[in-house]
mmCIF file of C-alpha atoms and ligand atoms in Angstrom:
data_model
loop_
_atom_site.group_PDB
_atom_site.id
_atom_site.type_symbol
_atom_site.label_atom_id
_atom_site.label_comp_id
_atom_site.label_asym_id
_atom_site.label_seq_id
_atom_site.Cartn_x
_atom_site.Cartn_y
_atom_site.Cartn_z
ATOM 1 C CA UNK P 1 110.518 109.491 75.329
ATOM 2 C CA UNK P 2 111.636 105.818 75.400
ATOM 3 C CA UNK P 3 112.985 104.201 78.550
ATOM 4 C CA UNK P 4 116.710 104.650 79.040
ATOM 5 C CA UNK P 5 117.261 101.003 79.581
ATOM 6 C CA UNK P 6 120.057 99.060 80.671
ATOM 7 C CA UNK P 7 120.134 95.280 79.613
ATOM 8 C CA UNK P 8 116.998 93.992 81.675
ATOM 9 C CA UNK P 9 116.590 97.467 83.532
ATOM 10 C CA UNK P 10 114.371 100.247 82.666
ATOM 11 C CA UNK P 11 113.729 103.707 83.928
ATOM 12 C CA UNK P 12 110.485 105.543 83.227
ATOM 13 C CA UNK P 13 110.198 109.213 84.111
ATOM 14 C CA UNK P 14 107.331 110.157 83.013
ATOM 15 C CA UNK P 15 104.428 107.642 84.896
ATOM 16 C CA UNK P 16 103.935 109.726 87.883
ATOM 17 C CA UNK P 17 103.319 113.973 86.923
ATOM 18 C CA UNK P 18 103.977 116.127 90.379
ATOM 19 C CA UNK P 19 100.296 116.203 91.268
ATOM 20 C CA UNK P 20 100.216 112.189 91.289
ATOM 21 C CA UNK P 21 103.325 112.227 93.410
ATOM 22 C CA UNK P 22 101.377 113.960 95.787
ATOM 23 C CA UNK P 23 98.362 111.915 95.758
ATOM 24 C CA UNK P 24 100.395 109.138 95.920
ATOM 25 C CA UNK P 25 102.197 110.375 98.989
ATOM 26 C CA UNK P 26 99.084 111.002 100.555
ATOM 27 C CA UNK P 27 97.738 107.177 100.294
ATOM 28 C CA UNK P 28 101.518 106.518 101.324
ATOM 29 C CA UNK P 29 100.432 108.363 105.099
ATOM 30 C CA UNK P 30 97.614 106.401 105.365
ATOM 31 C CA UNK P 31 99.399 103.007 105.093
ATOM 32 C CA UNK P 32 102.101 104.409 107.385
ATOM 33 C CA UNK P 33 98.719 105.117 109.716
ATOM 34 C CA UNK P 34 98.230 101.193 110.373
ATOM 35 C CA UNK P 35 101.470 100.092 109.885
ATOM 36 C CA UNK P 36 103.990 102.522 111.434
ATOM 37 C CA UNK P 37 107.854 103.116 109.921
ATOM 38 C CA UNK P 38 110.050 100.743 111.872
ATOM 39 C CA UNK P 39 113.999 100.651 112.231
ATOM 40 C CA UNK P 40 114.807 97.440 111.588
ATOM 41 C CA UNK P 41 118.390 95.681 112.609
ATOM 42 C CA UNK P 42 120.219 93.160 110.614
ATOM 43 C CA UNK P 43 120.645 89.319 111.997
ATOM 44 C CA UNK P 44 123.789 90.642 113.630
ATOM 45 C CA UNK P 45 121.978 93.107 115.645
ATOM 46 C CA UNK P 46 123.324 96.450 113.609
ATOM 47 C CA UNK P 47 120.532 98.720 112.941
ATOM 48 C CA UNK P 48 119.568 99.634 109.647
ATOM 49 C CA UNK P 49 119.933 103.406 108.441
ATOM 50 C CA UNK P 50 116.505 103.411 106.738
ATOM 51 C CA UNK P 51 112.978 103.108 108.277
ATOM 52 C CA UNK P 52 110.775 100.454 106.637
ATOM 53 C CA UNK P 53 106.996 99.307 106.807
ATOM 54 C CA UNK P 54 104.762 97.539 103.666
ATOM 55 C CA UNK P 55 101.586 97.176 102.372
ATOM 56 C CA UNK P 56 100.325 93.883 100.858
ATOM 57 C CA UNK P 57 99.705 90.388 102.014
ATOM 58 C CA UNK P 58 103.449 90.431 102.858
ATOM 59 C CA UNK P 59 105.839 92.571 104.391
ATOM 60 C CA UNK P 60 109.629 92.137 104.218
ATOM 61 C CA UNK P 61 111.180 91.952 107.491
ATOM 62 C CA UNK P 62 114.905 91.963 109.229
ATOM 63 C CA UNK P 63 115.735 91.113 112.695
ATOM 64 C CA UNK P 64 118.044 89.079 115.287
ATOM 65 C CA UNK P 65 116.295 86.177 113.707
ATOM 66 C CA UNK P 66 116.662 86.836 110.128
ATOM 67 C CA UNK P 67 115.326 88.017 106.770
ATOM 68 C CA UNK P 68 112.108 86.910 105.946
ATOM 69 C CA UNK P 69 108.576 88.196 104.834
ATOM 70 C CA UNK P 70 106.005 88.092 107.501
ATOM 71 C CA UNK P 71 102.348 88.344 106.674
ATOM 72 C CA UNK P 72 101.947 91.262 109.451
ATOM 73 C CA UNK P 73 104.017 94.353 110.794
ATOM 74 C CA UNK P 74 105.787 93.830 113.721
ATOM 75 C CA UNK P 75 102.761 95.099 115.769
ATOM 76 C CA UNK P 76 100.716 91.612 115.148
ATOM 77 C CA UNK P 77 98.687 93.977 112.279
ATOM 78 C CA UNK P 78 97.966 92.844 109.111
ATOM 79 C CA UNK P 79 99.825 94.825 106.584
ATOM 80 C CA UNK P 80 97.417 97.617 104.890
ATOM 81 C CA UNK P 81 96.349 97.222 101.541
ATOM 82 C CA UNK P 82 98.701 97.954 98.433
ATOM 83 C CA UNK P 83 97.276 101.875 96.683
ATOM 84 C CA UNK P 84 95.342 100.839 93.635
ATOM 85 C CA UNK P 85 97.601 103.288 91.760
ATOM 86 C CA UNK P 86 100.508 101.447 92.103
ATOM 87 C CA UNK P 87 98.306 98.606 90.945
ATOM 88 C CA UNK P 88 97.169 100.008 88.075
ATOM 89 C CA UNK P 89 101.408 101.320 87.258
ATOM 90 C CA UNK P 90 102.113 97.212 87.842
ATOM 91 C CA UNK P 91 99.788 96.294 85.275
ATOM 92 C CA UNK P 92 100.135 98.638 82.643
ATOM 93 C CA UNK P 93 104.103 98.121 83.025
ATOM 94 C CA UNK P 94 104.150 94.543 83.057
ATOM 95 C CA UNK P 95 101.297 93.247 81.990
ATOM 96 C CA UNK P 96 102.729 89.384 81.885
ATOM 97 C CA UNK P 97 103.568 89.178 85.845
ATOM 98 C CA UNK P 98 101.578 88.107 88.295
ATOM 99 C CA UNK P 99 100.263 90.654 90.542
ATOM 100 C CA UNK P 100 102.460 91.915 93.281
ATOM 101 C CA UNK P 101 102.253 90.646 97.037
ATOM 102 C CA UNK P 102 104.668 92.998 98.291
ATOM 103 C CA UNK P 103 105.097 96.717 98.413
ATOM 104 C CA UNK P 104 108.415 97.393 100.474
ATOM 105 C CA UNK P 105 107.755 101.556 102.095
ATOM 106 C CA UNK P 106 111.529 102.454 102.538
ATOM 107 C CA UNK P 107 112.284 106.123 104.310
ATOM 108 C CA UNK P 108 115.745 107.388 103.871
ATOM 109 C CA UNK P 109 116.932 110.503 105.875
ATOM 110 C CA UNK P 110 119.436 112.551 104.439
ATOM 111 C CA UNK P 111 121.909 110.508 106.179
ATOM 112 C CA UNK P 112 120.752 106.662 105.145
ATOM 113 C CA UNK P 113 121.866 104.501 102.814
ATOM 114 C CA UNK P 114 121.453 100.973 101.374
ATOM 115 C CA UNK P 115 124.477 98.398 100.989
ATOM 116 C CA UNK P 116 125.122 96.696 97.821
ATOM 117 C CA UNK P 117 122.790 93.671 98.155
ATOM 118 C CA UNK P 118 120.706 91.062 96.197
ATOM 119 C CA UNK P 119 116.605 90.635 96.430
ATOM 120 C CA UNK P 120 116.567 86.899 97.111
ATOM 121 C CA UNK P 121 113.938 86.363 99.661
ATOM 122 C CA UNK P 122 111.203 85.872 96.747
ATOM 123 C CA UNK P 123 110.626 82.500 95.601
ATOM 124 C CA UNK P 124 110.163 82.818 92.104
ATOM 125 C CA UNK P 125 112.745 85.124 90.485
ATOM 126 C CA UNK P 126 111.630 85.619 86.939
ATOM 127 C CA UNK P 127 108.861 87.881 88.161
ATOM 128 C CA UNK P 128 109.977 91.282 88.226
ATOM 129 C CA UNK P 129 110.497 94.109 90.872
ATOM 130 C CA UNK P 130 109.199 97.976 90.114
ATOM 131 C CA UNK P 131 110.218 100.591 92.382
ATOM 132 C CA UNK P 132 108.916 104.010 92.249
ATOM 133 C CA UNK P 133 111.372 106.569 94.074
ATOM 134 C CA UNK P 134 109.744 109.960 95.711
ATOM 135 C CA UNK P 135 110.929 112.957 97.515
ATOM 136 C CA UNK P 136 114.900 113.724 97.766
ATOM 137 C CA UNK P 137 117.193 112.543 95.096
ATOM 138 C CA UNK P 138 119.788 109.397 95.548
ATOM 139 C CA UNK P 139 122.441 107.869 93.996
ATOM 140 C CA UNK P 140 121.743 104.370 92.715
ATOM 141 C CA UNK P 141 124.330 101.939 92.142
ATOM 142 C CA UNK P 142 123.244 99.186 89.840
ATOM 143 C CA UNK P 143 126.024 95.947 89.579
ATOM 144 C CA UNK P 144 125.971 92.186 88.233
ATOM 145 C CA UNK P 145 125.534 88.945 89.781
ATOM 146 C CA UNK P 146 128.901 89.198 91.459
ATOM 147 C CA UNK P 147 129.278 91.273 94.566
ATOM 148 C CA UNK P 148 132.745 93.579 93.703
ATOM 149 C CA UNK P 149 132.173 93.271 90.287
ATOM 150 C CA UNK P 150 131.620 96.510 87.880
ATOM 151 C CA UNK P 151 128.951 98.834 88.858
ATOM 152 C CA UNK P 152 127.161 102.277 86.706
ATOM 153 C CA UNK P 153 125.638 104.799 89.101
ATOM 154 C CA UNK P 154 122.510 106.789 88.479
ATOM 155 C CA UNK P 155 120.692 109.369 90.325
ATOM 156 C CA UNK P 156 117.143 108.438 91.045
ATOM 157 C CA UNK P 157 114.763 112.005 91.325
ATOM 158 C CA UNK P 158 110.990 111.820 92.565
ATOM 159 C CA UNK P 159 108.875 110.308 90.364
ATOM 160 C CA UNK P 160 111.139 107.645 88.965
ATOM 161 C CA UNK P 161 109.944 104.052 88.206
ATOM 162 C CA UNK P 162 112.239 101.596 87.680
ATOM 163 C CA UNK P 163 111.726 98.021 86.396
ATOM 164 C CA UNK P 164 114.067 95.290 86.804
ATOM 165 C CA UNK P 165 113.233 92.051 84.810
ATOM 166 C CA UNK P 166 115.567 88.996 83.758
ATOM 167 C CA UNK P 167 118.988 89.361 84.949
ATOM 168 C CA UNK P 168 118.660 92.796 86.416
ATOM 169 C CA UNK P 169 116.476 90.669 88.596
ATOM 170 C CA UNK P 170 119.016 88.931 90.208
ATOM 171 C CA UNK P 171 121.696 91.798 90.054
ATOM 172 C CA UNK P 172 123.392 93.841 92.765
ATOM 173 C CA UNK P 173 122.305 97.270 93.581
ATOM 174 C CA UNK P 174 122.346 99.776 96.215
ATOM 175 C CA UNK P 175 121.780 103.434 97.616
ATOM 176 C CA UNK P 176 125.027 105.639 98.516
ATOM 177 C CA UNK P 177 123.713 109.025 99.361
ATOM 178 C CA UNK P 178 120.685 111.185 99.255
ATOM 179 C CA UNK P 179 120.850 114.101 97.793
ATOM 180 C CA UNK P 180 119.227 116.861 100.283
ATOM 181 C CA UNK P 181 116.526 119.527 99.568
ATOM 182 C CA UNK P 182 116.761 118.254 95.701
ATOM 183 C CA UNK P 183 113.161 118.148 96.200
ATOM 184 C CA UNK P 184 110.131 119.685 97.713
ATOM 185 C CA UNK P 185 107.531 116.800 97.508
ATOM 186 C CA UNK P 186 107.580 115.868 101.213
ATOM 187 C CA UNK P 187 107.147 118.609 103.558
ATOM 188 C CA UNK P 188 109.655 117.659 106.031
ATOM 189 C CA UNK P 189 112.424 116.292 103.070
ATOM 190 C CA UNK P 190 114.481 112.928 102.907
ATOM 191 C CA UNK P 191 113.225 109.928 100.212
ATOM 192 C CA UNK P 192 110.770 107.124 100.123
ATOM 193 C CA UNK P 193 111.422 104.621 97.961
ATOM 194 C CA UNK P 194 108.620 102.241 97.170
ATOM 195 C CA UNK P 195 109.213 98.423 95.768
ATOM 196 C CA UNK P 196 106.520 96.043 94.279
ATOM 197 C CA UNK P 197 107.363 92.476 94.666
ATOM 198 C CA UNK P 198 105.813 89.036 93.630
ATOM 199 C CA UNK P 199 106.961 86.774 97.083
ATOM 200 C CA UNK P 200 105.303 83.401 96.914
HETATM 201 C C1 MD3 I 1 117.654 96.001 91.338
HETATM 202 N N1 MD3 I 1 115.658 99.582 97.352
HETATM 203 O O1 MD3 I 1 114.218 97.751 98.751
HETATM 204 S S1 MD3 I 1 115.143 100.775 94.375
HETATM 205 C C2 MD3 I 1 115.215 97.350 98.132
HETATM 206 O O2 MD3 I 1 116.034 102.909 96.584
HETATM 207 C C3 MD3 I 1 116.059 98.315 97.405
HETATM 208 O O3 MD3 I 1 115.330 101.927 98.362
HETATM 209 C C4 MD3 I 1 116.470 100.618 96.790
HETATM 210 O O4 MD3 I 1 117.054 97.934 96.886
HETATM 211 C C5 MD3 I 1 115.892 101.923 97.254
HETATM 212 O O5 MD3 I 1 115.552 96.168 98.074
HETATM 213 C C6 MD3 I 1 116.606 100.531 95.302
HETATM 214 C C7 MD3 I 1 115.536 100.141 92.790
HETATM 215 C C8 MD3 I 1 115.607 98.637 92.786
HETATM 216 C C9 MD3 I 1 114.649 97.880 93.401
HETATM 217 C C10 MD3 I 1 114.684 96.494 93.327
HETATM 218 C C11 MD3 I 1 115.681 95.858 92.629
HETATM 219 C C12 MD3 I 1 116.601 98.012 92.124
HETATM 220 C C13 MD3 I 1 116.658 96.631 92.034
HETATM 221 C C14 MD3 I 1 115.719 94.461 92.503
HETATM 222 C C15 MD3 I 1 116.700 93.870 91.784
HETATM 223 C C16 MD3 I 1 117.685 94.627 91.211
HETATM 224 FE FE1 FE I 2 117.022 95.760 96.791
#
């Protein structure tokens, strides 16, 4: 089946069967093993409703100080390395862009969310970001390059990758709700959501 795609943003269904999911969780635990899930606040000292950590020379960080990417977790640790099977999804789903240096681990409960926001930490914007959701269900809200502007919602289910190239690149998106028990891949419920990043 061919992606649904909206102008530079794609969804594949069909990358990851359950059993992958799985396996892919499971290399997911042993990240989280090295570099714990952390709550981070925003520069104004409000805490964040989702738990973060990373794998990859780079990890995206927020605190009193700012947003930045850090090359360790907030322990002094290096960040682990990324899975090679979200390598090997990178390069077989674009092949053009450099590798990535970043793969953002987010954890959503069944009560976090994600405001409307741009990625704009990266220094070179015309590579692309892939995200591969797992677990719960959530409501995506994908905009333009104008914060208030019109915005299309789309539920995002376990298994989902999603590529964002060009101007869906630059564009505003976000996370309203989870959708609980819409899935049974993680034993104790709620949503990771997984994004691959070029930062340098
Ligand atoms: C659109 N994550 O980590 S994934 C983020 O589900 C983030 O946790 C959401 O937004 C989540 O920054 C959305 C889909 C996604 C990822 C990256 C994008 C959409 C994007 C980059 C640009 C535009
Ligand atoms: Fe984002």
């Amino acid at each position: 089946m061919a992606p649904l795609s909206v102008r530079d943003f794609e969804i594949h269904s069909e990358n990851f069967s359950p059993k992958h999911q799985r396996r892919l969780v499971e290399a997911l635990r042993h990240c989280l093993k090295q570099a714990p899930l952390f709550q981070p606040v925003t520069p104004r000292g409000t805490p964040m409703s989702v738990r973060m950590s990373a794998a990859g020379t780079y990890g995206w960080i927020s605190d009193r100080t700012g947003y930045r990417y850090e090359p360790v977790h907030p322990s002094g640790q290096a960040w682990p390395a990324i899975p090679e099977v979200l390598l090997d999804m990178w390069r077989s789903l674009v092949p053009q862009a450099r590798l990535p240096e970043c793969c953002l681990i987010n954890w959503y409960d069944e009560t976090a969310k994600m405001g409307m926001h741009q990625d704009r930490d990266e220094a070179d914007m015309t590579q692309p970001v892939v995200s591969v959701s797992l677990g719960d269900e959530a409501l995506f809200r994908m905009g333009n390059q104008t914060r208030g502007g019109k915005t299309e919602s789309i539920w995002l289910r376990s298994g989902d990758v999603v590529v964002m190239t060009g101007s869906a690149r630059t564009a505003y998106h976000g996370i309203d709700r989870i959708r609980p028990n819409s899935s049974a891949l993680l034993p104790n419920g709620g949503r990771i959501n997984l994004t691959l990043r070029v930062v340098t």
